[in-house]
Amino acid sequence: MPLFLTVTRISGEGEHTDVSLWYLFDADTITSYDEDEFDAIRWLTVEQVIEEPGESLDPHVHRFTHKLRHARAARHDGRPRRRHDGRPRR
């Protein structure tokens, strides 16, 4: 199940709406990437992401990182995970 969903309007040539599902995965499993789609990839800690200027990252990555931190904190202190409307997740 994705942790995060974003919808971004991409303007300019090839204008379209980009819908992204954000998942957590083990970074050690990534052995290659689409070099036609990306110039490079790099791994950052949560703290490094928060410190990185917003304009150098995906426009939603800071929101995703804050949500990830909140989800991790809730698991560590035994609080139930909540839906956006405040009700507990099943």
Coordinates of N, CA and C in Angstrom, one line a residue:
M1 N 0.8 -1.2 0.0 CA 0.0 0.0 0.0 C 0.9 1.2 0.0
P2 N 0.6 2.2 -0.8 CA 1.4 3.4 -0.9 C 1.2 4.2 0.4
L3 N 2.3 4.9 0.8 CA 2.3 5.8 2.0 C 1.8 7.1 1.7
F4 N 1.8 7.5 0.4 CA 1.6 8.9 0.0 C 1.1 8.9 -1.5
L5 N 0.3 9.8 -1.8 CA -0.2 10.0 -3.2 C -0.1 11.5 -3.5
T6 N 0.4 11.8 -4.7 CA 0.5 13.2 -5.1 C 0.0 13.4 -6.5
V7 N -0.6 14.5 -6.8 CA -1.0 14.9 -8.2 C -0.4 16.2 -8.5
T8 N 0.4 16.3 -9.6 CA 1.1 17.5 -9.9 C 0.8 17.8 -11.4
R9 N 0.5 19.1 -11.6 CA 0.3 19.5 -13.0 C 1.6 19.9 -13.6
I10 N 2.0 19.3 -14.7 CA 3.3 19.6 -15.4 C 3.0 20.5 -16.6
S11 N 3.6 21.6 -16.6 CA 3.3 22.6 -17.7 C 4.5 22.6 -18.7
G12 N 4.3 23.3 -19.8 CA 5.3 23.4 -20.8 C 5.0 22.4 -21.9
E13 N 6.0 22.1 -22.7 CA 5.8 21.1 -23.7 C 5.5 19.8 -23.1
G14 N 4.5 19.1 -23.7 CA 4.1 17.8 -23.1 C 3.3 18.0 -21.9
E15 N 2.6 19.1 -21.7 CA 1.8 19.3 -20.5 C 0.9 18.1 -20.2
H16 N 0.9 17.8 -18.9 CA 0.1 16.7 -18.4 C 0.0 16.7 -16.9
T17 N -0.8 15.8 -16.3 CA -0.9 15.7 -14.9 C -0.2 14.4 -14.5
D18 N 0.7 14.6 -13.5 CA 1.6 13.5 -13.0 C 1.0 13.0 -11.7
V19 N 0.5 11.7 -11.7 CA 0.0 11.1 -10.5 C 1.0 10.1 -10.0
S20 N 1.5 10.3 -8.7 CA 2.5 9.5 -8.2 C 2.1 8.8 -6.9
L21 N 2.4 7.5 -6.8 CA 2.1 6.7 -5.6 C 3.5 6.5 -5.0
W22 N 3.6 6.9 -3.7 CA 4.9 6.9 -3.0 C 4.9 5.6 -2.1
Y23 N 5.9 4.8 -2.3 CA 6.1 3.6 -1.5 C 7.4 3.6 -0.7
L24 N 7.4 2.8 0.4 CA 8.7 2.6 1.1 C 9.3 1.3 0.6
F25 N 10.6 1.2 0.5 CA 11.2 0.0 0.0 C 12.6 0.0 0.6
D26 N 13.3 -1.2 0.5 CA 14.6 -1.3 0.9 C 15.6 -0.8 -0.2
A27 N 16.3 0.2 0.1 CA 17.2 0.9 -0.9 C 18.3 -0.1 -1.4
D28 N 18.6 -1.1 -0.6 CA 19.6 -2.0 -1.1 C 19.1 -2.9 -2.3
T29 N 17.8 -2.9 -2.6 CA 17.3 -3.6 -3.7 C 17.4 -2.9 -5.0
I30 N 17.7 -1.6 -5.0 CA 17.8 -0.8 -6.2 C 19.2 -1.0 -6.8
T31 N 19.3 -1.6 -8.0 CA 20.6 -1.9 -8.6 C 20.8 -1.1 -9.9
S32 N 19.7 -0.6 -10.4 CA 19.8 0.3 -11.6 C 18.6 1.2 -11.7
Y33 N 18.6 2.1 -12.6 CA 17.5 3.1 -12.8 C 17.4 3.5 -14.3
D34 N 16.3 4.1 -14.7 CA 16.1 4.5 -16.1 C 16.9 5.8 -16.3
E35 N 18.1 5.6 -17.0 CA 18.9 6.8 -17.2 C 18.4 7.8 -18.3
D36 N 17.3 7.3 -19.0 CA 16.6 8.3 -19.9 C 15.7 9.2 -19.1
E37 N 15.2 8.7 -18.0 CA 14.3 9.4 -17.1 C 15.0 10.3 -16.1
F38 N 16.2 9.8 -15.6 CA 16.9 10.5 -14.5 C 18.3 10.7 -14.8
D39 N 18.9 11.9 -14.4 CA 20.3 12.1 -14.6 C 21.2 11.3 -13.7
A40 N 20.6 11.2 -12.4 CA 21.4 10.4 -11.4 C 20.4 10.1 -10.2
I41 N 20.8 9.3 -9.3 CA 20.0 9.0 -8.1 C 21.0 9.1 -6.9
R42 N 20.5 9.5 -5.8 CA 21.3 9.5 -4.6 C 20.3 9.2 -3.4
W43 N 20.9 8.7 -2.3 CA 20.1 8.4 -1.1 C 20.4 9.4 -0.1
L44 N 19.3 9.8 0.6 CA 19.5 10.8 1.7 C 18.8 10.3 2.9
T45 N 19.3 10.7 4.1 CA 18.6 10.4 5.3 C 17.4 11.3 5.4
V46 N 16.5 11.0 6.3 CA 15.4 11.9 6.6 C 15.9 13.3 6.9
E47 N 16.9 13.3 7.8 CA 17.4 14.7 8.2 C 18.0 15.4 7.0
Q48 N 18.7 14.7 6.1 CA 19.3 15.4 4.9 C 18.2 15.9 4.0
V49 N 17.1 15.1 3.9 CA 16.0 15.6 3.0 C 15.4 16.9 3.6
I50 N 15.1 16.9 4.9 CA 14.6 18.1 5.5 C 15.5 19.3 5.4
E51 N 16.8 19.1 5.4 CA 17.7 20.2 5.3 C 17.9 20.7 3.8
E52 N 17.6 19.8 2.9 CA 17.8 20.2 1.4 C 16.8 21.2 1.0
P53 N 17.3 22.2 0.2 CA 16.3 23.3 -0.3 C 15.2 22.6 -1.1
G54 N 14.0 23.1 -0.9 CA 12.9 22.6 -1.6 C 13.0 22.6 -3.1
E55 N 13.6 23.6 -3.7 CA 13.6 23.7 -5.1 C 14.6 22.7 -5.8
S56 N 15.4 22.0 -5.0 CA 16.3 21.0 -5.5 C 15.7 19.6 -5.5
L57 N 14.5 19.5 -5.0 CA 13.9 18.1 -4.8 C 12.5 18.1 -5.5
D58 N 11.9 17.0 -5.5 CA 10.5 16.9 -6.0 C 9.7 17.8 -5.1
P59 N 8.7 18.5 -5.7 CA 7.9 19.5 -4.9 C 7.2 18.9 -3.7
H60 N 7.0 17.6 -3.7 CA 6.2 17.0 -2.6 C 7.1 16.2 -1.6
V61 N 8.4 16.2 -1.8 CA 9.2 15.3 -0.9 C 9.3 15.8 0.5
H62 N 9.2 17.0 0.8 CA 9.3 17.5 2.2 C 8.0 17.1 2.9
R63 N 6.8 17.2 2.2 CA 5.6 16.7 2.9 C 5.6 15.2 3.1
F64 N 6.1 14.5 2.1 CA 6.3 13.0 2.3 C 7.2 12.7 3.5
T65 N 8.3 13.4 3.6 CA 9.3 13.1 4.7 C 8.6 13.4 6.0
H66 N 7.9 14.5 6.1 CA 7.2 14.8 7.4 C 6.2 13.7 7.7
K67 N 5.5 13.2 6.7 CA 4.5 12.2 7.0 C 5.2 10.9 7.4
L68 N 6.3 10.6 6.8 CA 7.1 9.4 7.1 C 7.6 9.5 8.6
R69 N 8.1 10.6 9.0 CA 8.6 10.8 10.3 C 7.4 10.6 11.3
H70 N 6.3 11.2 11.0 CA 5.1 11.0 11.9 C 4.7 9.6 12.0
A71 N 4.7 8.9 10.9 CA 4.3 7.4 10.9 C 5.3 6.6 11.7
R72 N 6.6 6.9 11.6 CA 7.6 6.2 12.3 C 7.4 6.5 13.8
A73 N 7.2 7.7 14.2 CA 7.1 8.1 15.6 C 5.8 7.4 16.2
A74 N 4.7 7.4 15.4 CA 3.5 6.7 15.9 C 3.8 5.2 16.2
R75 N 4.5 4.6 15.3 CA 4.8 3.2 15.5 C 5.7 2.9 16.7
H76 N 6.6 3.8 17.0 CA 7.6 3.6 18.1 C 6.9 3.9 19.4
D77 N 5.9 4.8 19.5 CA 5.4 5.1 20.8 C 4.0 4.4 21.0
G78 N 3.6 3.5 20.1 CA 2.4 2.7 20.3 C 1.1 3.3 19.9
R79 N 1.2 4.6 19.4 CA 0.0 5.3 19.0 C -0.5 4.6 17.7
P80 N -1.9 4.5 17.5 CA -2.4 3.9 16.3 C -2.2 4.9 15.1
R81 N -1.9 4.4 14.0 CA -1.9 5.3 12.8 C -3.2 5.8 12.5
R82 N -3.3 7.0 12.1 CA -4.6 7.7 11.8 C -4.8 8.0 10.4
R83 N -6.0 8.0 9.9 CA -6.3 8.5 8.6 C -6.4 10.0 8.6
H84 N -6.5 10.6 7.4 CA -6.5 12.0 7.3 C -7.7 12.7 8.0
D85 N -8.7 11.9 8.2 CA -9.9 12.4 8.9 C -9.8 12.2 10.4
G86 N -8.7 11.6 10.9 CA -8.5 11.4 12.4 C -8.9 10.1 12.9
R87 N -9.6 9.3 12.1 CA -10.0 8.0 12.6 C -8.9 7.0 12.5
P88 N -8.8 6.0 13.4 CA -7.7 5.0 13.3 C -7.8 4.2 12.1
R89 N -6.6 3.8 11.5 CA -6.5 2.9 10.4 C -6.8 1.5 10.9
R90 N -7.3 0.7 10.0 CA -7.6 -0.7 10.3 C -6.3 -1.6 10.1

